[in-house]
């Protein structure tokens, strides 16, 4: 289910979880687009770019739901979600690993096999929308239109 709230000046409902999921997919699509652009750049050899999910980590994101839902979900939150340290394991492994799937490739998506339990970091498959080349390129173009072109000498 999704959490929604209604603004006092509008009847438009804001779908907190839907927007969160869309933002995560957009970030992954942009990471894939960056990986493609770096790989194609003249100085891009040897530079790796990957997306990574820490899984379900006990953070303060529940502040966006009502107090009743927070209270009801508290036992599940503490019992099922990863701690901050456990959530940091996958990104830290990916940033420091010399494993060929991490250091010898680019444009991957990594995390633990279970979103809820710590474990070895593995290659995962992200959503179809995040892997869509046209979506990544369009998001990149939109970001540049809003914030200016990327000024890296590499790109």
CSV table of N, CA and C in Angstrom, one decimal:
chain,number,residue,atom,x,y,z
A,1,UNK,N,0.8,-1.2,0.0
A,1,UNK,CA,0.0,0.0,0.0
A,1,UNK,C,0.9,1.2,0.0
A,2,UNK,N,0.3,2.3,-0.3
A,2,UNK,CA,1.1,3.6,-0.4
A,2,UNK,C,0.5,4.5,0.7
A,3,UNK,N,1.4,5.4,1.1
A,3,UNK,CA,1.0,6.5,2.0
A,3,UNK,C,0.8,7.7,1.2
A,4,UNK,N,-0.3,8.4,1.5
A,4,UNK,CA,-0.6,9.6,0.8
A,4,UNK,C,-1.0,10.7,1.7
A,5,UNK,N,-0.7,11.9,1.4
A,5,UNK,CA,-1.2,13.0,2.2
A,5,UNK,C,-1.8,14.0,1.3
A,6,UNK,N,-2.7,14.8,1.8
A,6,UNK,CA,-3.4,15.8,0.9
A,6,UNK,C,-3.0,17.2,1.4
A,7,UNK,N,-2.6,18.0,0.5
A,7,UNK,CA,-2.2,19.4,0.8
A,7,UNK,C,-3.5,20.2,1.1
A,8,UNK,N,-3.4,21.1,2.0
A,8,UNK,CA,-4.6,21.9,2.3
A,8,UNK,C,-5.0,22.8,1.2
A,9,UNK,N,-4.1,23.1,0.3
A,9,UNK,CA,-4.4,24.0,-0.8
A,9,UNK,C,-4.7,23.3,-2.1
A,10,UNK,N,-4.7,22.0,-2.1
A,10,UNK,CA,-4.9,21.2,-3.3
A,10,UNK,C,-5.5,19.8,-3.0
A,11,UNK,N,-6.2,19.3,-3.9
A,11,UNK,CA,-6.8,18.0,-3.7
A,11,UNK,C,-5.9,16.9,-4.3
A,12,UNK,N,-4.7,17.3,-4.8
A,12,UNK,CA,-3.8,16.3,-5.3
A,12,UNK,C,-3.1,15.5,-4.2
A,13,UNK,N,-3.1,14.2,-4.3
A,13,UNK,CA,-2.5,13.3,-3.3
A,13,UNK,C,-1.1,13.0,-3.7
A,14,UNK,N,-0.2,13.0,-2.7
A,14,UNK,CA,1.2,12.8,-2.9
A,14,UNK,C,1.4,11.3,-2.4
A,15,UNK,N,1.9,10.5,-3.3
A,15,UNK,CA,2.1,9.1,-3.0
A,15,UNK,C,3.6,9.0,-2.6
A,16,UNK,N,3.9,9.0,-1.3
A,16,UNK,CA,5.2,9.0,-0.8
A,16,UNK,C,6.0,7.8,-1.3
A,17,UNK,N,5.5,6.6,-1.2
A,17,UNK,CA,6.2,5.4,-1.5
A,17,UNK,C,6.4,5.3,-3.1
A,18,UNK,N,5.4,5.7,-3.8
A,18,UNK,CA,5.5,5.7,-5.3
A,18,UNK,C,6.6,6.6,-5.8
A,19,UNK,N,6.6,7.8,-5.2
A,19,UNK,CA,7.6,8.8,-5.6
A,19,UNK,C,9.0,8.3,-5.2
A,20,UNK,N,9.1,7.7,-4.0
A,20,UNK,CA,10.4,7.2,-3.5
A,20,UNK,C,10.9,6.1,-4.5
A,21,UNK,N,10.0,5.2,-4.9
A,21,UNK,CA,10.4,4.1,-5.8
A,21,UNK,C,10.8,4.7,-7.2
A,22,UNK,N,10.1,5.7,-7.7
A,22,UNK,CA,10.4,6.3,-9.0
A,22,UNK,C,11.8,7.0,-8.9
A,23,UNK,N,12.0,7.7,-7.8
A,23,UNK,CA,13.3,8.4,-7.6
A,23,UNK,C,14.5,7.4,-7.6
A,24,UNK,N,14.3,6.2,-6.9
A,24,UNK,CA,15.3,5.2,-6.9
A,24,UNK,C,15.6,4.7,-8.3
A,25,UNK,N,14.5,4.4,-9.1
A,25,UNK,CA,14.7,3.9,-10.4
A,25,UNK,C,15.4,5.0,-11.3
A,26,UNK,N,15.0,6.3,-11.1
A,26,UNK,CA,15.7,7.3,-11.9
A,26,UNK,C,17.2,7.4,-11.6
A,27,UNK,N,17.5,7.3,-10.3
A,27,UNK,CA,18.9,7.3,-9.9
A,27,UNK,C,19.7,6.2,-10.5
A,28,UNK,N,19.1,5.0,-10.6
A,28,UNK,CA,19.7,3.9,-11.2
A,28,UNK,C,19.9,4.1,-12.7
A,29,UNK,N,18.9,4.6,-13.3
A,29,UNK,CA,18.9,4.9,-14.8
A,29,UNK,C,20.0,5.9,-15.1
A,30,UNK,N,20.1,6.9,-14.3
A,30,UNK,CA,21.2,7.9,-14.5
A,30,UNK,C,22.6,7.4,-14.2
A,31,UNK,N,22.7,6.4,-13.3
A,31,UNK,CA,24.0,5.8,-13.1
A,31,UNK,C,24.4,5.0,-14.3
A,32,UNK,N,23.4,4.2,-14.8
A,32,UNK,CA,23.7,3.5,-16.0
A,32,UNK,C,24.1,4.4,-17.2
A,33,UNK,N,23.4,5.5,-17.3
A,33,UNK,CA,23.8,6.5,-18.4
A,33,UNK,C,25.2,7.0,-18.2
A,34,UNK,N,25.5,7.3,-16.9
A,34,UNK,CA,26.9,7.8,-16.6
A,34,UNK,C,27.9,6.7,-17.0
A,35,UNK,N,27.6,5.5,-16.6
A,35,UNK,CA,28.5,4.4,-17.0
A,35,UNK,C,28.7,4.3,-18.5
A,36,UNK,N,27.7,4.4,-19.3
A,36,UNK,CA,27.8,4.4,-20.7
A,36,UNK,C,28.6,5.5,-21.2
A,37,UNK,N,28.4,6.7,-20.7
A,37,UNK,CA,29.1,7.9,-21.2
A,37,UNK,C,30.6,7.8,-20.8
A,38,UNK,N,30.9,7.3,-19.6
A,38,UNK,CA,32.3,7.2,-19.2
A,38,UNK,C,33.0,6.2,-20.0
A,39,UNK,N,32.3,5.0,-20.2
A,39,UNK,CA,33.0,4.0,-21.0
A,39,UNK,C,33.3,4.4,-22.5
A,40,UNK,N,32.4,5.3,-23.0
A,40,UNK,CA,32.6,5.8,-24.4
A,40,UNK,C,33.6,7.0,-24.5
A,41,UNK,N,33.9,7.6,-23.3
A,41,UNK,CA,34.8,8.7,-23.3
A,41,UNK,C,36.3,8.3,-23.6
A,42,UNK,N,37.0,9.2,-24.2
A,42,UNK,CA,38.4,8.8,-24.5
A,42,UNK,C,39.3,8.4,-23.3
A,43,UNK,N,39.0,9.1,-22.2
A,43,UNK,CA,39.8,8.8,-21.0
A,43,UNK,C,39.1,7.8,-20.0
A,44,UNK,N,38.0,7.2,-20.5
A,44,UNK,CA,37.2,6.4,-19.6
A,44,UNK,C,37.6,5.0,-19.3
A,45,UNK,N,38.6,4.5,-20.0
A,45,UNK,CA,39.1,3.2,-19.7
A,45,UNK,C,39.6,3.0,-18.3
A,46,UNK,N,39.1,2.0,-17.6
A,46,UNK,CA,39.6,1.7,-16.2
A,46,UNK,C,38.7,2.4,-15.2
A,47,UNK,N,37.8,3.2,-15.6
A,47,UNK,CA,36.9,3.8,-14.6
A,47,UNK,C,35.6,3.0,-14.5
A,48,UNK,N,35.2,2.7,-13.3
A,48,UNK,CA,34.0,1.9,-13.1
A,48,UNK,C,32.9,2.7,-12.5
A,49,UNK,N,31.7,2.5,-13.0
A,49,UNK,CA,30.5,3.1,-12.5
A,49,UNK,C,29.5,2.1,-12.3
A,50,UNK,N,29.0,1.9,-11.0
A,50,UNK,CA,28.0,1.0,-10.7
A,50,UNK,C,26.9,1.6,-9.9
A,51,UNK,N,25.7,1.0,-9.9
A,51,UNK,CA,24.6,1.3,-9.0
A,51,UNK,C,24.6,0.2,-7.9
A,52,UNK,N,24.1,0.6,-6.7
A,52,UNK,CA,24.1,-0.3,-5.6
A,52,UNK,C,22.9,0.0,-4.7
A,53,UNK,N,22.3,-1.1,-4.3
A,53,UNK,CA,21.2,-0.9,-3.3
A,53,UNK,C,21.7,-1.5,-2.0
A,54,UNK,N,21.5,-0.8,-0.9
A,54,UNK,CA,21.8,-1.3,0.4
A,54,UNK,C,20.8,-2.3,1.0
A,55,UNK,N,19.6,-2.3,0.3
A,55,UNK,CA,18.5,-3.1,0.8
A,55,UNK,C,17.6,-2.3,1.7
A,56,UNK,N,16.9,-3.0,2.5
A,56,UNK,CA,15.9,-2.4,3.5
A,56,UNK,C,16.7,-2.1,4.8
A,57,UNK,N,17.0,-0.8,4.9
A,57,UNK,CA,17.8,-0.3,6.1
A,57,UNK,C,16.9,0.5,7.0
A,58,UNK,N,17.0,0.2,8.3
A,58,UNK,CA,16.2,1.0,9.3
A,58,UNK,C,16.7,2.4,9.3
A,59,UNK,N,16.0,3.3,8.6
A,59,UNK,CA,16.3,4.7,8.6
A,59,UNK,C,15.1,5.5,9.1
A,60,UNK,N,15.2,6.8,9.0
A,60,UNK,CA,14.1,7.6,9.5
A,60,UNK,C,13.1,7.9,8.4
A,61,UNK,N,13.0,7.1,7.3
A,61,UNK,CA,12.1,7.4,6.3
A,61,UNK,C,10.6,7.2,6.7
A,62,UNK,N,10.5,6.5,7.8
A,62,UNK,CA,9.1,6.3,8.3
A,62,UNK,C,8.5,7.6,8.9
A,63,UNK,N,9.3,8.7,8.9
A,63,UNK,CA,8.7,10.0,9.4
A,63,UNK,C,7.7,10.5,8.4
A,64,UNK,N,7.6,9.9,7.2
A,64,UNK,CA,6.7,10.4,6.2
A,64,UNK,C,5.3,9.7,6.3
A,65,UNK,N,5.2,8.7,7.2
A,65,UNK,CA,3.9,8.1,7.4
A,65,UNK,C,3.3,8.5,8.7
A,66,UNK,N,2.1,8.3,8.9
A,66,UNK,CA,1.4,8.8,10.1
A,66,UNK,C,1.9,8.0,11.4
A,67,UNK,N,1.7,8.6,12.5
A,67,UNK,CA,2.2,8.1,13.8
A,67,UNK,C,1.6,6.7,14.1
A,68,UNK,N,0.4,6.4,13.7
A,68,UNK,CA,-0.2,5.1,14.0
A,68,UNK,C,0.5,4.1,13.2
A,69,UNK,N,0.8,4.3,11.9
A,69,UNK,CA,1.5,3.4,11.1
A,69,UNK,C,2.9,3.2,11.6
A,70,UNK,N,3.5,4.2,12.1
A,70,UNK,CA,4.9,4.1,12.6
A,70,UNK,C,4.9,3.2,13.9
A,71,UNK,N,3.9,3.4,14.7
A,71,UNK,CA,3.8,2.6,15.9
A,71,UNK,C,3.5,1.1,15.5
A,72,UNK,N,2.6,0.9,14.6
A,72,UNK,CA,2.3,-0.5,14.2
A,72,UNK,C,3.5,-1.2,13.5
A,73,UNK,N,4.3,-0.4,12.7
A,73,UNK,CA,5.4,-1.0,12.0
A,73,UNK,C,6.6,-1.1,12.8
A,74,UNK,N,6.7,-0.5,14.0
A,74,UNK,CA,7.9,-0.5,14.7
A,74,UNK,C,8.5,-1.9,15.0
A,75,UNK,N,7.7,-2.9,15.4
A,75,UNK,CA,8.3,-4.2,15.6
A,75,UNK,C,8.9,-4.8,14.3
A,76,UNK,N,8.2,-4.6,13.2
A,76,UNK,CA,8.7,-5.1,12.0
A,76,UNK,C,10.0,-4.4,11.5
A,77,UNK,N,10.0,-3.1,11.8
A,77,UNK,CA,11.2,-2.3,11.4
A,77,UNK,C,12.4,-2.8,12.1
A,78,UNK,N,12.3,-3.0,13.4
A,78,UNK,CA,13.5,-3.4,14.2
A,78,UNK,C,13.8,-4.9,14.0
A,79,UNK,N,12.8,-5.7,13.7
A,79,UNK,CA,13.1,-7.1,13.6
A,79,UNK,C,13.5,-7.6,12.2
A,80,UNK,N,13.1,-6.8,11.1
A,80,UNK,CA,13.3,-7.3,9.8
A,80,UNK,C,14.3,-6.5,9.0
A,81,UNK,N,14.5,-5.2,9.3
A,81,UNK,CA,15.4,-4.4,8.5
A,81,UNK,C,16.8,-4.5,8.9
A,82,UNK,N,17.7,-4.1,8.0
A,82,UNK,CA,19.1,-4.1,8.3
A,82,UNK,C,19.5,-2.9,9.1
A,83,UNK,N,20.5,-3.0,9.9
A,83,UNK,CA,21.0,-1.8,10.6
A,83,UNK,C,21.8,-0.9,9.6
A,84,UNK,N,22.1,0.3,10.1
A,84,UNK,CA,22.9,1.2,9.2
A,84,UNK,C,24.2,0.5,8.8
A,85,UNK,N,24.9,-0.1,9.7
A,85,UNK,CA,26.2,-0.8,9.4
A,85,UNK,C,26.0,-1.9,8.4
A,86,UNK,N,24.9,-2.7,8.6
A,86,UNK,CA,24.7,-3.7,7.6
A,86,UNK,C,24.3,-3.2,6.2
A,87,UNK,N,23.6,-2.1,6.2
A,87,UNK,CA,23.2,-1.4,4.9
A,87,UNK,C,24.4,-0.8,4.2
A,88,UNK,N,25.5,-0.5,5.0
A,88,UNK,CA,26.7,0.1,4.4
A,88,UNK,C,27.6,-1.0,3.8
A,89,UNK,N,27.4,-2.2,4.1
A,89,UNK,CA,28.3,-3.3,3.6
A,89,UNK,C,28.4,-3.4,2.1
A,90,UNK,N,27.2,-3.4,1.4
A,90,UNK,CA,27.3,-3.5,0.0
A,90,UNK,C,27.9,-2.3,-0.7
A,91,UNK,N,27.6,-1.1,-0.4
A,91,UNK,CA,28.3,0.0,-1.1
A,91,UNK,C,29.7,0.1,-0.7
A,92,UNK,N,30.1,-0.3,0.5
A,92,UNK,CA,31.5,-0.3,0.8
A,92,UNK,C,32.3,-1.4,0.1
A,93,UNK,N,31.7,-2.5,0.0
A,93,UNK,CA,32.3,-3.6,-0.8
A,93,UNK,C,32.5,-3.2,-2.2
A,94,UNK,N,31.5,-2.6,-2.8
A,94,UNK,CA,31.6,-2.2,-4.2
A,94,UNK,C,32.6,-1.1,-4.4
A,95,UNK,N,32.8,-0.2,-3.5
A,95,UNK,CA,33.7,0.9,-3.7
A,95,UNK,C,35.2,0.4,-3.5
A,96,UNK,N,35.4,-0.7,-2.7
A,96,UNK,CA,36.7,-1.1,-2.4
A,96,UNK,C,37.1,-2.4,-3.0
A,97,UNK,N,36.2,-3.1,-3.7
A,97,UNK,CA,36.5,-4.5,-4.2
A,97,UNK,C,37.4,-4.5,-5.4
A,98,UNK,N,38.2,-5.5,-5.4
A,98,UNK,CA,39.1,-5.8,-6.6
A,98,UNK,C,38.5,-6.9,-7.4
A,99,UNK,N,37.3,-7.4,-7.0
A,99,UNK,CA,36.7,-8.5,-7.7
A,99,UNK,C,36.4,-8.1,-9.1
A,100,UNK,N,36.6,-9.0,-10.1
A,100,UNK,CA,36.4,-8.6,-11.5
A,100,UNK,C,35.0,-8.1,-11.8
A,101,UNK,N,34.0,-8.6,-11.2
A,101,UNK,CA,32.7,-8.1,-11.5
A,101,UNK,C,32.4,-6.7,-11.0
A,102,UNK,N,33.3,-6.2,-10.1
A,102,UNK,CA,33.1,-4.9,-9.6
A,102,UNK,C,34.2,-3.9,-10.2
A,103,UNK,N,35.5,-4.3,-10.1
A,103,UNK,CA,36.5,-3.5,-10.6
A,103,UNK,C,36.8,-3.6,-12.1
A,104,UNK,N,36.5,-4.8,-12.6
A,104,UNK,CA,36.8,-5.0,-14.0
A,104,UNK,C,35.7,-4.8,-15.0
A,105,UNK,N,34.6,-4.2,-14.5
A,105,UNK,CA,33.4,-4.0,-15.4
A,105,UNK,C,32.8,-2.7,-15.0
A,106,UNK,N,31.8,-2.2,-15.7
A,106,UNK,CA,31.1,-1.0,-15.4
A,106,UNK,C,29.7,-1.2,-15.8
A,107,UNK,N,28.8,-0.4,-15.1
A,107,UNK,CA,27.4,-0.4,-15.4
A,107,UNK,C,26.6,-1.5,-14.8
A,108,UNK,N,27.1,-2.0,-13.6
A,108,UNK,CA,26.4,-3.1,-12.9
A,108,UNK,C,25.5,-2.6,-11.9
A,109,UNK,N,24.7,-3.5,-11.3
A,109,UNK,CA,23.8,-3.2,-10.2
A,109,UNK,C,24.0,-4.2,-9.1
A,110,UNK,N,24.4,-3.8,-7.9
A,110,UNK,CA,24.8,-4.7,-6.9
A,110,UNK,C,24.0,-4.5,-5.6
A,111,UNK,N,24.0,-5.6,-4.8
A,111,UNK,CA,23.4,-5.5,-3.5
A,111,UNK,C,23.5,-6.9,-2.9
A,112,UNK,N,22.9,-7.1,-1.7
A,112,UNK,CA,22.9,-8.5,-1.1
A,112,UNK,C,21.7,-9.3,-1.7
A,113,UNK,N,21.8,-10.6,-1.6
A,113,UNK,CA,20.8,-11.5,-2.2
A,113,UNK,C,19.4,-11.2,-1.5
A,114,UNK,N,19.4,-10.9,-0.2
A,114,UNK,CA,18.2,-10.5,0.5
A,114,UNK,C,18.2,-9.1,0.8
A,115,UNK,N,17.1,-8.4,0.5
A,115,UNK,CA,17.0,-7.0,0.9
A,115,UNK,C,16.9,-6.8,2.4
A,116,UNK,N,16.6,-7.8,3.1
A,116,UNK,CA,16.4,-7.7,4.6
A,116,UNK,C,17.5,-8.3,5.4
A,117,UNK,N,18.4,-9.1,4.8
A,117,UNK,CA,19.4,-9.7,5.6
A,117,UNK,C,20.8,-9.4,5.0
A,118,UNK,N,21.8,-9.2,5.9
A,118,UNK,CA,23.1,-9.0,5.4
A,118,UNK,C,23.6,-10.3,4.7
A,119,UNK,N,24.6,-10.2,3.9
A,119,UNK,CA,25.1,-11.4,3.2
A,119,UNK,C,26.1,-10.9,2.1
A,120,UNK,N,26.6,-11.9,1.4
A,120,UNK,CA,27.5,-11.5,0.3
A,120,UNK,C,26.9,-10.6,-0.7
A,121,UNK,N,27.7,-9.7,-1.3
A,121,UNK,CA,27.3,-8.8,-2.3
A,121,UNK,C,27.3,-9.6,-3.6
A,122,UNK,N,26.2,-9.4,-4.4
A,122,UNK,CA,26.1,-10.1,-5.7
A,122,UNK,C,25.6,-9.1,-6.7
A,123,UNK,N,25.8,-9.5,-8.0
A,123,UNK,CA,25.2,-8.7,-9.1
A,123,UNK,C,23.7,-9.0,-9.1
A,124,UNK,N,22.9,-7.9,-9.2
A,124,UNK,CA,21.4,-8.0,-9.2
A,124,UNK,C,20.9,-7.5,-10.6
A,125,UNK,N,19.7,-7.7,-10.8
A,125,UNK,CA,19.0,-7.1,-12.0
A,125,UNK,C,18.0,-6.0,-11.5
A,126,UNK,N,18.2,-4.8,-12.0
A,126,UNK,CA,17.4,-3.7,-11.6
A,126,UNK,C,16.1,-3.7,-12.5
A,127,UNK,N,15.2,-2.8,-12.2
A,127,UNK,CA,13.9,-2.8,-12.9
A,127,UNK,C,14.1,-2.6,-14.4
A,128,UNK,N,13.1,-3.0,-15.1
A,128,UNK,CA,13.2,-2.8,-16.6
A,128,UNK,C,13.3,-1.3,-17.0
A,129,UNK,N,12.5,-0.5,-16.3
A,129,UNK,CA,12.5,0.9,-16.6
A,129,UNK,C,13.9,1.5,-16.3
A,130,UNK,N,14.6,1.1,-15.3
A,130,UNK,CA,15.9,1.7,-15.0
A,130,UNK,C,16.9,1.3,-16.0
A,131,UNK,N,16.7,0.1,-16.7
A,131,UNK,CA,17.6,-0.4,-17.7
A,131,UNK,C,17.3,0.2,-19.1
A,132,UNK,N,16.3,0.9,-19.3
A,132,UNK,CA,15.9,1.4,-20.6
A,132,UNK,C,16.8,2.5,-21.0
A,133,UNK,N,17.5,2.3,-22.1
A,133,UNK,CA,18.5,3.3,-22.6
A,133,UNK,C,17.9,4.7,-22.9
A,134,UNK,N,16.8,4.7,-23.4
A,134,UNK,CA,16.1,5.9,-23.8
A,134,UNK,C,15.7,6.7,-22.5
A,135,UNK,N,15.3,6.0,-21.5
A,135,UNK,CA,15.0,6.7,-20.2
A,135,UNK,C,16.2,7.3,-19.6
A,136,UNK,N,17.3,6.6,-19.6
A,136,UNK,CA,18.6,7.1,-19.0
A,136,UNK,C,19.0,8.3,-19.8
A,137,UNK,N,19.0,8.3,-21.1
A,137,UNK,CA,19.4,9.4,-21.9
A,137,UNK,C,18.5,10.6,-21.7
A,138,UNK,N,17.2,10.4,-21.6
A,138,UNK,CA,16.3,11.5,-21.4
A,138,UNK,C,16.5,12.1,-20.0
A,139,UNK,N,16.7,11.3,-19.0
A,139,UNK,CA,16.9,11.8,-17.7
A,139,UNK,C,18.2,12.7,-17.7
A,140,UNK,N,19.2,12.2,-18.3
A,140,UNK,CA,20.5,12.9,-18.4
A,140,UNK,C,20.3,14.3,-19.1
A,141,UNK,N,19.6,14.3,-20.2
A,141,UNK,CA,19.3,15.5,-20.9
A,141,UNK,C,18.5,16.5,-20.1
A,142,UNK,N,17.5,15.9,-19.4
A,142,UNK,CA,16.7,16.8,-18.5
A,142,UNK,C,17.5,17.4,-17.4
A,143,UNK,N,18.4,16.6,-16.8
A,143,UNK,CA,19.2,17.2,-15.7
A,143,UNK,C,20.1,18.3,-16.3
A,144,UNK,N,20.7,18.0,-17.5
A,144,UNK,CA,21.6,19.1,-18.1
A,144,UNK,C,20.8,20.3,-18.4
A,145,UNK,N,19.5,20.1,-18.9
A,145,UNK,CA,18.7,21.3,-19.2
A,145,UNK,C,18.4,22.1,-18.0
A,146,UNK,N,18.2,21.4,-16.8
A,146,UNK,CA,17.9,22.1,-15.6
A,146,UNK,C,19.1,22.7,-14.9
A,147,UNK,N,20.2,22.0,-15.0
A,147,UNK,CA,21.4,22.4,-14.2
A,147,UNK,C,22.6,22.8,-14.9
A,148,UNK,N,22.5,22.7,-16.3
A,148,UNK,CA,23.7,23.0,-17.1
A,148,UNK,C,24.4,21.7,-17.5
A,149,UNK,N,25.3,21.8,-18.5
A,149,UNK,CA,26.0,20.6,-19.0
A,149,UNK,C,27.0,20.2,-18.0
A,150,UNK,N,27.3,18.9,-18.0
A,150,UNK,CA,28.4,18.3,-17.2
A,150,UNK,C,29.7,18.9,-17.7
A,151,UNK,N,30.5,19.4,-16.8
A,151,UNK,CA,31.7,20.1,-17.1
A,151,UNK,C,33.0,19.2,-16.9
A,152,UNK,N,32.8,17.9,-16.7
A,152,UNK,CA,33.9,17.1,-16.5
A,152,UNK,C,34.7,17.0,-17.8
A,153,UNK,N,36.1,17.1,-17.7
A,153,UNK,CA,36.9,16.9,-18.9
A,153,UNK,C,36.7,15.5,-19.5
A,154,UNK,N,36.3,14.5,-18.7
A,154,UNK,CA,36.1,13.2,-19.1
A,154,UNK,C,34.9,13.0,-20.0
A,155,UNK,N,33.9,13.8,-19.7
A,155,UNK,CA,32.6,13.7,-20.5
A,155,UNK,C,32.5,14.8,-21.5
